[in-house]
Short mmCIF file of C-alpha atoms in Angstrom, two decimals:
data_model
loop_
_atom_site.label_atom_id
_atom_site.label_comp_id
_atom_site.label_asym_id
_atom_site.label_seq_id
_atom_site.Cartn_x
_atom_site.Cartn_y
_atom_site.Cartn_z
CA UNK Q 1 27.00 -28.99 -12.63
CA UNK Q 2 27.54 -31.53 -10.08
CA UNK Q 3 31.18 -31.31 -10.46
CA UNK Q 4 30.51 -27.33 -9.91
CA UNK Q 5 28.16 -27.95 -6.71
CA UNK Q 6 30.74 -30.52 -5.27
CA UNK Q 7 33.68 -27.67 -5.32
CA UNK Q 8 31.62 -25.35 -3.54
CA UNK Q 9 31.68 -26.37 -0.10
CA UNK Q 10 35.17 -26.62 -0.20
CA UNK Q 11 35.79 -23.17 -1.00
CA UNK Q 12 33.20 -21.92 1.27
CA UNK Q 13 34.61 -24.05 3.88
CA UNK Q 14 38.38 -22.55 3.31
CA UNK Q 15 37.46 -19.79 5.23
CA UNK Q 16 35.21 -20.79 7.86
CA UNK Q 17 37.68 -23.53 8.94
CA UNK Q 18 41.36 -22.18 8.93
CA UNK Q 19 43.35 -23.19 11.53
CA UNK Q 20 44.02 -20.37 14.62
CA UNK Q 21 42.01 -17.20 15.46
CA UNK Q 22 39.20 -17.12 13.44
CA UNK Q 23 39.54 -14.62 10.38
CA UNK Q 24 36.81 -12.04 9.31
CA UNK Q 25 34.29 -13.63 6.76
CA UNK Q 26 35.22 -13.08 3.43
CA UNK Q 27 32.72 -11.83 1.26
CA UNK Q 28 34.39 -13.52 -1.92
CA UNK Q 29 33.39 -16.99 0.05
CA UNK Q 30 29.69 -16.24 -1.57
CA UNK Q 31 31.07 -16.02 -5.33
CA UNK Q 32 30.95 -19.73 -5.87
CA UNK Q 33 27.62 -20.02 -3.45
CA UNK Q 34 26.31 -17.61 -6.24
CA UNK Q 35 27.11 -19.17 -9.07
CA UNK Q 36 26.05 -22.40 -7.99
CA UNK Q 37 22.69 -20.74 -7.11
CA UNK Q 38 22.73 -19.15 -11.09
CA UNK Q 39 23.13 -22.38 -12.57
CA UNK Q 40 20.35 -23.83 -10.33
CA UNK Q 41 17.71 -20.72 -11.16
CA UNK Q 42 18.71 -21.51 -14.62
CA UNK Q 43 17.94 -25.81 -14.75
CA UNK Q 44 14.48 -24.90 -12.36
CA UNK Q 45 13.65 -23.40 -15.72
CA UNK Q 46 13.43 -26.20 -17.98
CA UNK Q 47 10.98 -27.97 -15.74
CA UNK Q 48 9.28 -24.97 -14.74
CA UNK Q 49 8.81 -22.08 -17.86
CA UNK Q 50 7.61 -19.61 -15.74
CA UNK Q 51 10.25 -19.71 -13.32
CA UNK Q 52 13.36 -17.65 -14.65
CA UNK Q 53 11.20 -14.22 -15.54
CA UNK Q 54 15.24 -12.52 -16.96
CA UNK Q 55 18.73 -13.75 -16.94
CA UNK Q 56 21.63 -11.51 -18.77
CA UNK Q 57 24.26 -13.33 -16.75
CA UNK Q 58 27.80 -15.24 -18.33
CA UNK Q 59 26.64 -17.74 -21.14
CA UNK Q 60 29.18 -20.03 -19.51
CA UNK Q 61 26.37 -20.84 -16.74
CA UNK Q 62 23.58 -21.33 -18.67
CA UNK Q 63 25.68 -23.58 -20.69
CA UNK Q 64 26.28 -25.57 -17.60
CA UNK Q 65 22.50 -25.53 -16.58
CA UNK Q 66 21.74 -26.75 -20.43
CA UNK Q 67 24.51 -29.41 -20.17
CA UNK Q 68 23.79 -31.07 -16.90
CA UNK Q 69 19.70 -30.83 -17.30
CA UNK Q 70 19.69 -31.74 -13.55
CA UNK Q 71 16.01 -33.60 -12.33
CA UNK Q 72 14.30 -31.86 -10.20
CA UNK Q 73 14.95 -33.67 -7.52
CA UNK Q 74 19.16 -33.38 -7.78
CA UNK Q 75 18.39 -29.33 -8.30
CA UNK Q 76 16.23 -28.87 -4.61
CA UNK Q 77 19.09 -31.73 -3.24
CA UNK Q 78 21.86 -29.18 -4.70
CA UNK Q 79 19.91 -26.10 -3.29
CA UNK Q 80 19.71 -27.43 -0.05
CA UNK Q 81 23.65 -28.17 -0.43
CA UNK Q 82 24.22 -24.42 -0.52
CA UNK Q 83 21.75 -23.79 1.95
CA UNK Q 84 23.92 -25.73 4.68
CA UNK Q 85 26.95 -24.01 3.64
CA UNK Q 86 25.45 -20.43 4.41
CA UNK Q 87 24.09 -21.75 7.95
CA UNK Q 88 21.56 -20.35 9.87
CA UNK Q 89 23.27 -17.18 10.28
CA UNK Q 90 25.12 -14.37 9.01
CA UNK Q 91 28.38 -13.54 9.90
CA UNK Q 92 29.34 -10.21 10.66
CA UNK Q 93 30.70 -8.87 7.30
CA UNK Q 94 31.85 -5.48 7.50
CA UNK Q 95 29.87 -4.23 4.73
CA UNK Q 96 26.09 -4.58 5.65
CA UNK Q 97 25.02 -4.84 2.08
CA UNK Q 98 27.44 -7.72 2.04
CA UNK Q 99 25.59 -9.42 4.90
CA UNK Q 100 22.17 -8.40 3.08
CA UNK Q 101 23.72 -10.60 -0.39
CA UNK Q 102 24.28 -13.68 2.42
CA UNK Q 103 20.26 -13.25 3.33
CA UNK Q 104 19.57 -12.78 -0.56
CA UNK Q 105 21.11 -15.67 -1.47
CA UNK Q 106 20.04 -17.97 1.51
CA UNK Q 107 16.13 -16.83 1.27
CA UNK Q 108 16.04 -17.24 -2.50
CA UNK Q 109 17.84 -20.78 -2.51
CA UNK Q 110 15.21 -21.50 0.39
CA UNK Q 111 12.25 -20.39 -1.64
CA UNK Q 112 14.11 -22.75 -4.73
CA UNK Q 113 14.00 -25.51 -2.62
CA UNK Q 114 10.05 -25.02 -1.88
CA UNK Q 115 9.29 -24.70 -5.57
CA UNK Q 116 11.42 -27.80 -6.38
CA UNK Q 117 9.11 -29.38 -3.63
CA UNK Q 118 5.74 -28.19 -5.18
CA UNK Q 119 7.00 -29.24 -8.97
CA UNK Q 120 7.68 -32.74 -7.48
CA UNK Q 121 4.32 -33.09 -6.49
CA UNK Q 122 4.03 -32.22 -2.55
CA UNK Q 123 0.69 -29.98 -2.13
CA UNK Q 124 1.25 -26.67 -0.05
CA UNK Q 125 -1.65 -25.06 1.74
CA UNK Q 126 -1.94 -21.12 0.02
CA UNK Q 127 -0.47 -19.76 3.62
CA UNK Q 128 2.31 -22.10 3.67
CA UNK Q 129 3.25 -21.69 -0.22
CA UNK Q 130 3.64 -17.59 0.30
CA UNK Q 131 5.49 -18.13 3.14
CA UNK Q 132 8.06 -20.83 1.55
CA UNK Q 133 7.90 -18.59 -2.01
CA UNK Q 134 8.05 -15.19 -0.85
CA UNK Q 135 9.13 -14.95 2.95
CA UNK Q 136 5.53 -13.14 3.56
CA UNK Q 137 2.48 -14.12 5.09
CA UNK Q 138 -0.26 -12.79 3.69
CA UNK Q 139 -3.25 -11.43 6.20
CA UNK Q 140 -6.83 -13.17 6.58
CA UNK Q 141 -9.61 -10.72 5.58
CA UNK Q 142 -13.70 -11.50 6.58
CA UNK Q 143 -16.12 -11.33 3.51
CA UNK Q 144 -17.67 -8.23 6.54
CA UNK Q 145 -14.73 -6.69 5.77
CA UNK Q 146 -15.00 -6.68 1.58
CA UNK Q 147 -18.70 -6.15 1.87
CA UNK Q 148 -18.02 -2.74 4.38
CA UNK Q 149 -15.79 -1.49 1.68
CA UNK Q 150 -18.44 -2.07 -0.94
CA UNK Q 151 -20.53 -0.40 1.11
CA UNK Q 152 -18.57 2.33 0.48
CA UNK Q 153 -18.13 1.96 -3.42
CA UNK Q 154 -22.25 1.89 -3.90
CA UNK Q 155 -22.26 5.50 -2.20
CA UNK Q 156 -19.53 6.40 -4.76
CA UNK Q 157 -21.55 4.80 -7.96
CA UNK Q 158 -25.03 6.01 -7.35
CA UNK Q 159 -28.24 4.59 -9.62
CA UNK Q 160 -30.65 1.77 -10.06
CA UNK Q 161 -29.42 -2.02 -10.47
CA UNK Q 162 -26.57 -4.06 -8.71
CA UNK Q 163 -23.60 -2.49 -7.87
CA UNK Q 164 -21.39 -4.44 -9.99
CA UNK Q 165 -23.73 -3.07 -12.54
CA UNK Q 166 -23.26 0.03 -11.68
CA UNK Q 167 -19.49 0.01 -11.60
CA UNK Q 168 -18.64 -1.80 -14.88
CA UNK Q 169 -20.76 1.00 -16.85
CA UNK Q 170 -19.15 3.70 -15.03
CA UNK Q 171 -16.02 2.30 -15.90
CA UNK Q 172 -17.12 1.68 -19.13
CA UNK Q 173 -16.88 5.82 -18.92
CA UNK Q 174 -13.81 6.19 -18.53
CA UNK Q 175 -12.10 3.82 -21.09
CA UNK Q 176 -9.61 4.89 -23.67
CA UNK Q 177 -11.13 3.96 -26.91
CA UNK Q 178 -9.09 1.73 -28.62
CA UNK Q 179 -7.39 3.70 -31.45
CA UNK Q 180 -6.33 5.99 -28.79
CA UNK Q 181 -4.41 3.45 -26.36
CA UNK Q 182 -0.63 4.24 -27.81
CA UNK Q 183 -1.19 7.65 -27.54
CA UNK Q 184 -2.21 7.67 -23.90
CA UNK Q 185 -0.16 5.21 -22.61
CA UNK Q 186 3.24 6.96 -24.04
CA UNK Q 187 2.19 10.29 -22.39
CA UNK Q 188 1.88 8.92 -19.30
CA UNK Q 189 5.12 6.52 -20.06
CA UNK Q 190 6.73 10.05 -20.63
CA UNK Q 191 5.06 11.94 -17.31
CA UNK Q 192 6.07 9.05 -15.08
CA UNK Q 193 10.01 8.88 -16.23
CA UNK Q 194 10.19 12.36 -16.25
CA UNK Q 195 8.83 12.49 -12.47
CA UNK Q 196 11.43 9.19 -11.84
CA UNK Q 197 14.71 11.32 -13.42
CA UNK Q 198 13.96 14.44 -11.01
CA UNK Q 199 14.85 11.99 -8.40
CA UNK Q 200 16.32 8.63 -9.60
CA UNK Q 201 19.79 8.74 -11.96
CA UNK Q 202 19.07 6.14 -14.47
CA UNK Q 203 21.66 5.30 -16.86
CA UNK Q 204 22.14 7.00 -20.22
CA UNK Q 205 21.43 4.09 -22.14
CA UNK Q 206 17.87 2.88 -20.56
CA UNK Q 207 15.56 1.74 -22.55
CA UNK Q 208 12.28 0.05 -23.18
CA UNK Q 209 10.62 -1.54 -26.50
CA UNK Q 210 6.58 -1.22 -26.13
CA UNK Q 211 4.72 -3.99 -27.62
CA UNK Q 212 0.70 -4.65 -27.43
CA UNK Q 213 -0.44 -8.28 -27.13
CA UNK Q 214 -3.60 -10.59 -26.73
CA UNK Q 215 -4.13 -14.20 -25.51
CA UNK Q 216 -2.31 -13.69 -22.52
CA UNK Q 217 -3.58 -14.14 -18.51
CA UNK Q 218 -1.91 -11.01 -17.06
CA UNK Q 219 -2.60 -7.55 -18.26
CA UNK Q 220 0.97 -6.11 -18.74
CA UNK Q 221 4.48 -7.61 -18.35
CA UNK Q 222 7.99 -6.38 -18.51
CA UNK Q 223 10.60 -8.79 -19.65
CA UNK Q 224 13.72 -7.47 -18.60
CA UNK Q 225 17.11 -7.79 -21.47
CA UNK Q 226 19.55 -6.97 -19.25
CA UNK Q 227 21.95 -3.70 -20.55
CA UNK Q 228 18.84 -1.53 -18.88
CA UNK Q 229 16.90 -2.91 -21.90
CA UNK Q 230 13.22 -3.99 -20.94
CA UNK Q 231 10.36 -5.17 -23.08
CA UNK Q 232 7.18 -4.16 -22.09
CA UNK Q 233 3.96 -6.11 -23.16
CA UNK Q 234 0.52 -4.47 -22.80
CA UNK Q 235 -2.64 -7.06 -23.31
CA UNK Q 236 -5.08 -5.26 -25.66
CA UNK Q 237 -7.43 -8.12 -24.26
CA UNK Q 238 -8.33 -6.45 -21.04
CA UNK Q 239 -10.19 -2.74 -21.26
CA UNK Q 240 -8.05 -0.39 -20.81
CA UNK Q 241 -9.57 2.59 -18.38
CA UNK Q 242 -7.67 6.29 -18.39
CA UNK Q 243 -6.35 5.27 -15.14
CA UNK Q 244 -4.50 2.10 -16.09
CA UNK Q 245 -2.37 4.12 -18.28
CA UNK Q 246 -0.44 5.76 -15.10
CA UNK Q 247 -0.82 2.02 -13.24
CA UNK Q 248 0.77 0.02 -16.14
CA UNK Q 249 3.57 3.10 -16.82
CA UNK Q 250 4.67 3.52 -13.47
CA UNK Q 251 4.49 -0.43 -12.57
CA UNK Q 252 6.20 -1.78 -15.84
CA UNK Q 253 8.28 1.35 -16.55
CA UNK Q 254 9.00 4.28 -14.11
CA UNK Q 255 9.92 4.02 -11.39
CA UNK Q 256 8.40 0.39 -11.26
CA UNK Q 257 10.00 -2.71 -13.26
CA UNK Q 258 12.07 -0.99 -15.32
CA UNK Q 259 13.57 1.12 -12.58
CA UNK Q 260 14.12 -1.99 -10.61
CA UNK Q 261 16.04 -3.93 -12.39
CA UNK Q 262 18.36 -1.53 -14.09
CA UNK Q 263 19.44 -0.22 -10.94
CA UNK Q 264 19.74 -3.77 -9.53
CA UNK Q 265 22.27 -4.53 -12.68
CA UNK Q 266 24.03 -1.00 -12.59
CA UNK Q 267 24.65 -1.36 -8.87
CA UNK Q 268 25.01 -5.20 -7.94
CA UNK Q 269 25.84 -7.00 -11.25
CA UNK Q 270 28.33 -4.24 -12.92
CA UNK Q 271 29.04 -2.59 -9.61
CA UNK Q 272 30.61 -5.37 -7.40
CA UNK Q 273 30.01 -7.81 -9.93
CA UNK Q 274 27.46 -9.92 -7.71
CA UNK Q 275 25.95 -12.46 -10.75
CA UNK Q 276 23.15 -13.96 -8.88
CA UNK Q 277 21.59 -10.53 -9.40
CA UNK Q 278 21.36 -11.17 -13.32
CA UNK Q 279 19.03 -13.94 -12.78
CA UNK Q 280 15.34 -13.07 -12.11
CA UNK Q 281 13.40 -16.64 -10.44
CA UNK Q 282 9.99 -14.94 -10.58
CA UNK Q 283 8.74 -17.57 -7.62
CA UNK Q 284 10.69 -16.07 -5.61
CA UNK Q 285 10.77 -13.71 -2.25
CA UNK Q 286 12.36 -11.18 -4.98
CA UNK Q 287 8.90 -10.73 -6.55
CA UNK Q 288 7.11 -9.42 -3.69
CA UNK Q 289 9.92 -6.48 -4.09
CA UNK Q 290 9.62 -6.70 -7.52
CA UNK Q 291 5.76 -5.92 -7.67
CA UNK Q 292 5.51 -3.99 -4.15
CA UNK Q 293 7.57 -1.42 -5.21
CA UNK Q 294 6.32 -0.96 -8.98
CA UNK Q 295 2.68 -0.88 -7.47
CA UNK Q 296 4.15 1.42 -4.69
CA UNK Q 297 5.66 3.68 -7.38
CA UNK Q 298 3.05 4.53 -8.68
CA UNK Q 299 2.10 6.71 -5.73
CA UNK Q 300 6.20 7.75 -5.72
CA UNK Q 301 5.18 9.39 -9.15
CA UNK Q 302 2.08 11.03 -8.25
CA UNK Q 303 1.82 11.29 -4.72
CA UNK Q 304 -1.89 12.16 -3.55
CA UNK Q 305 -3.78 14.73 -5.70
CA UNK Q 306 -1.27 14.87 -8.33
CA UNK Q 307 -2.33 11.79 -10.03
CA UNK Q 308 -5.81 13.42 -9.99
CA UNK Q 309 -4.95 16.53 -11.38
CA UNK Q 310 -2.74 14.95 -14.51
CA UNK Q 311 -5.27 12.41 -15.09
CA UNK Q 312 -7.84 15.11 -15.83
CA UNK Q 313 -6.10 17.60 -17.36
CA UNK Q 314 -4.07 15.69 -19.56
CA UNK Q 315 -5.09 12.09 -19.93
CA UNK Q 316 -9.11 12.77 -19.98
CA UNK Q 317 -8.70 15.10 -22.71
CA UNK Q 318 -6.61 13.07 -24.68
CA UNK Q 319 -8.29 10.09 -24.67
CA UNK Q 320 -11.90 11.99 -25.70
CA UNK Q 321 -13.07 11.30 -22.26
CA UNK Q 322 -15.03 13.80 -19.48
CA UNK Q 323 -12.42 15.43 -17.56
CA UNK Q 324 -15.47 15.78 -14.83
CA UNK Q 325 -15.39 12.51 -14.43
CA UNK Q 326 -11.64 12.76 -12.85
CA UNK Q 327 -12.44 12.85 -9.38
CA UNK Q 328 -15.27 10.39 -8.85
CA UNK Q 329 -13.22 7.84 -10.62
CA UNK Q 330 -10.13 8.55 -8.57
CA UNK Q 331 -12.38 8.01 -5.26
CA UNK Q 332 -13.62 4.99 -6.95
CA UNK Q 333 -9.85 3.50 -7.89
CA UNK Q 334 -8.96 3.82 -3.80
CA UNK Q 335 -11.80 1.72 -2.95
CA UNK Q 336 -11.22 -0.72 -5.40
CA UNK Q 337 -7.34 -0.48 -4.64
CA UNK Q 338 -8.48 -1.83 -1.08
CA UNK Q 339 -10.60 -4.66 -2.77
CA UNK Q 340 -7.64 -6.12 -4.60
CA UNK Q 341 -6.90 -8.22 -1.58
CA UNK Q 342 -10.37 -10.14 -2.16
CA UNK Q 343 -8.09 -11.67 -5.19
CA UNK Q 344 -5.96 -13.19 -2.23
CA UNK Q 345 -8.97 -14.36 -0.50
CA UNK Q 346 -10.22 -15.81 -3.78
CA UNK Q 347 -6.74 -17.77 -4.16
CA UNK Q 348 -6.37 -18.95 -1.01
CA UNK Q 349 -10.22 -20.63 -1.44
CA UNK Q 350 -9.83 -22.03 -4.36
CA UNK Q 351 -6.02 -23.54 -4.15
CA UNK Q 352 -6.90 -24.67 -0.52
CA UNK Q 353 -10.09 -26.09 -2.41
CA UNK Q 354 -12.97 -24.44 -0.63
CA UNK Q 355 -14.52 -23.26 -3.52
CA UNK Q 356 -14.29 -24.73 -6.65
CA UNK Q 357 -13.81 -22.58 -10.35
CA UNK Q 358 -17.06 -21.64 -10.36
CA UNK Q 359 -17.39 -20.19 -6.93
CA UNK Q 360 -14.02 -18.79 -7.06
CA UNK Q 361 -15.25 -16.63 -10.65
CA UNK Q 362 -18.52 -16.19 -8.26
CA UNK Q 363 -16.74 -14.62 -5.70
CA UNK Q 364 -14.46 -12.66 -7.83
CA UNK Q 365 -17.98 -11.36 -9.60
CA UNK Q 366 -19.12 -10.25 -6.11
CA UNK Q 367 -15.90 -8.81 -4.08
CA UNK Q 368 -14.13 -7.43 -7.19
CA UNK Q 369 -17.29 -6.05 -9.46
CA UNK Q 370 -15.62 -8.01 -12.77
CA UNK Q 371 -17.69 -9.18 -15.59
CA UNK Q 372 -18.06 -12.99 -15.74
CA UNK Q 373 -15.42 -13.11 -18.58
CA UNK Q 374 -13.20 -10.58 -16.77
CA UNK Q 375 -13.84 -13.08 -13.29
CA UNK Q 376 -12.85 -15.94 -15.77
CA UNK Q 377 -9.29 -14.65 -16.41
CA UNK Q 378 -8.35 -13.27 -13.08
CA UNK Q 379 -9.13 -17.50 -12.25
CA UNK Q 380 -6.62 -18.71 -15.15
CA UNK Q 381 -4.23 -16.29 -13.04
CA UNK Q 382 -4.22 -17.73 -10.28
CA UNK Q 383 -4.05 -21.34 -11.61
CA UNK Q 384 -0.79 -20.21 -13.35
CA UNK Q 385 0.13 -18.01 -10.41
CA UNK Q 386 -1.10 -19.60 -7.31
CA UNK Q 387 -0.35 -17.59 -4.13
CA UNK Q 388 1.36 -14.86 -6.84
CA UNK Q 389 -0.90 -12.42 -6.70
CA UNK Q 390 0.11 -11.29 -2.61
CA UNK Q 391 2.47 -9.84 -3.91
CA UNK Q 392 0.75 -6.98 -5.92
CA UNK Q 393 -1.08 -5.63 -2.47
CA UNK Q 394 1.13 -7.63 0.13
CA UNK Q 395 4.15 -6.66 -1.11
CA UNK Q 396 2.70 -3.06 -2.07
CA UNK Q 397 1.88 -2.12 1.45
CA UNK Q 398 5.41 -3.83 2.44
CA UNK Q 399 7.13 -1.36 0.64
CA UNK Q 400 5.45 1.64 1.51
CA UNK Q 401 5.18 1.16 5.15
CA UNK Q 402 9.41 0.73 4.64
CA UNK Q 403 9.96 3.33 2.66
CA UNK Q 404 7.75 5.98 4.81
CA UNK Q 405 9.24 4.33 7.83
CA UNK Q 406 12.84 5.57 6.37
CA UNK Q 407 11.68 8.87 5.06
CA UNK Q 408 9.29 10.18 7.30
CA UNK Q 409 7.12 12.54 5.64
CA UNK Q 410 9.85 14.48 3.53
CA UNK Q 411 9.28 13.66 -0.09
CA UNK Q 412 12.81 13.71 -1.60
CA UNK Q 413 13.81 11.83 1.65
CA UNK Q 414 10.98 9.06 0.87
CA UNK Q 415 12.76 9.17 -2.89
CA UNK Q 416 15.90 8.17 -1.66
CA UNK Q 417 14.55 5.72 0.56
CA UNK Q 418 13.22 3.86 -2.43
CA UNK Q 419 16.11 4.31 -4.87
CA UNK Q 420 17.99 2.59 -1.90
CA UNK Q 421 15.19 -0.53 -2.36
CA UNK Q 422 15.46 -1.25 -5.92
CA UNK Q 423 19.62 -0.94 -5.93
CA UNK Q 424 19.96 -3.35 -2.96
CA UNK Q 425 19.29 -6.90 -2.56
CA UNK Q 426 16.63 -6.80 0.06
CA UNK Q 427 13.81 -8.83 0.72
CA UNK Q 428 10.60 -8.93 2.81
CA UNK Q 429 12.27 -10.11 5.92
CA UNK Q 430 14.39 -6.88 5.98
CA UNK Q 431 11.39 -4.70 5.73
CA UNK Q 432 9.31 -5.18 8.51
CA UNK Q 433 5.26 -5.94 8.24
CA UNK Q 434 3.37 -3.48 6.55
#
């Protein structure tokens, strides 16, 4: 590897420094920038597990990145070699997704360097570690503003007793009982690809393997194989209501996750061949597209009252549930949609240590209704997640202020916007504030 990282520069260089009139940039210069970035994605993840989500790239790189075992420390000093080479900014490559894969690869090898920084011991306030990890900064919310919204919610959950109360047993209502949750969840697996294909080509051999898991901190996950392979992992330890079988199928399958990254591999890795792509560094500005657009998709699938509708004359029935029941719970969802940005609030609290673990499982108790044991795992995500979770609601409003920014109000047009998303290599700085 260091042999590999001390070549670099010197074919980057080739180009920028020939003798006489300048030349145009040559997008090939970024190969070896790219490779070099691979092989560093690949050593950040034997100190840090978490870090590489997929890779399907050439096994000749991760054999470097097993061989070298670079220190942390050599890996951000590498990272920041790279960093140098691409400069501050881009040159004017005739191809703008060209000059997008120089901001890719610049922004990601930035955000590298910040983890390297973090594992090494330096402390980062929650502001500053979004901004460093995921090129976003997430906005500051008043408890006035969380407590107006459950203002709302207790009109929407009427009866006797505490709100939270009030809201777990009406959820309660509307859970799929558990000899029921395979059935649900592949009909709405099925509705959501078959709304992605009337506007997305996928390739004829997609494919995802459906597991169900406990023990875990997150409620579903998709482990991308590479070959538009994914393997999706449901947590059977979390209740499951009717309306987190359409979340978890559009966000880990169509046209979230799944979607994503085979249209990342058909377009960038197979089509021009661009590796860096096959190598997933899930603290990383990537991940706010990653989750933005799968949470995003699921209103791409079932835009407004469509969602409604299937829900409760499909899903309801299926899982033994009152169909009646459809609406109030969908009114209830937006509301509680909203109040998924108290989770940032939590975060930033408790990693910036304001509150400690028990006020931030109080405050999760109060801002997101959960039951104490419910509060208690949302915490043990964030302590393996840290400033993570912006990116579900961040990143979601990111997206969707892009994408209806590009289509306007046509539908198809708003399609195409987003199958233009998950086959490029953008990132939040290319899409604006929500």
């Amino acid at each position: 590897m260091r042999a590999l990282i001390r070549c670099i520069p010197l074919v980057a260089l080739s180009v920028a420094c020939a003798p006489g009139t300048p030349a145009a940039p040559d997008p090939a210069a970024l190969d070896p920038i790219a490779r070099g970035y691979v092989v560093l994605a690949l050593s950040m993840g034997h100190h840090d597990p978490a870090y590489v989500d997929a890779y399907y790239g050439p096994d000749s790189l991760k054999a470097v990145a097993d061989a070298d075992s670079l220190p942390v420390a050599a890996i951000r000093a590498a990272a920041d070699s790279l960093i140098e080479i691409l400069g501050d900014s881009v040159p004017a490559y005739a191809d703008t997704l060209v000059q997008m894969r120089h901001r890719y690869l610049r922004t990601q090898l930035g955000s590298m360097v910040a983890r390297a920084r973090m594992l090494a011991g330096e402390t980062l306030s929650f502001d500053e570690e979004a901004k460093a990890l995921y090129d976003a900064e997430p906005p500051h919310l008043s408890d006035a503003h969380f407590d107006s919204l459950l203002a709302v919610l207790d009109t929407l959950v009427p009866g006797a007793g505490p709100l939270a109360a009030r809201y777990q047993a009406f959820r309660g209502r509307v859970e799929i009982p558990p000899a029921l949750v395979d059935t649900v969840f592949k009909t709405a697996i099925a509705a959501c690809r078959a709304r992605t294909l009337a506007h997305i080509a996928l390739p004829a051999s997609e494919r995802f393997d459906l597991e169900y898991v406990t023990g875990t901190s997150w409620n579903a996950y998709n482990w991308y194989q590479g070959n538009d392979h994914s393997l999706i992992q449901v947590n059977l330890d979390f209740p499951i209501a009717v309306d987190r079988a359409i979340d978890l199928a559009c966000h880990e399958g169509y046209p979230g996750h799944h979607v994503y990254n085979a249209s990342l591999e058909e377009a960038l890795v197979k089509g021009r061949g661009w590796v860096e792509v096959s190598v997933y560094p899930l603290f990383s500005p990537q991940s706010l597209i990653a989750e933005g657009s799968a949470n995003y998709g699921i209103e791409m699938a079932f835009p407004g009252a469509a969602r409604t509708a299937f829900e409760r004359d499909s899903l309801f029935p299926l899982a033994g549930l009152d169909p009646a029941l459809a609406e109030q719970n969908a009114a209830v969802r937006d509301v509680m949609t909203a109040l998924n940005y108290a989770r940032n609030e939590v975060a930033r609290r408790y990693l910036d240590g304001v509150v400690d673990s028990a006020g931030a499982v109080a405050a999760m108790e109060r801002y997101w209704l959960q039951a104490p044991d419910a509060a208690a795992k949302t915490l043990r995500f964030i302590q393996q997640y840290r400033s993570y979770v912006i990116n579900y609601n961040l990143g979601r409003d990111m997206v969707a202020a892009w994408v209806e920014r590009q289509g306007g109000e046509d539908p198809d047009a708003r399609w195409r916007a987003f199958a233009t998303l998950l086959a490029s290599p953008r990132l939040p700085g290319d899409l604006g504030g929500p």
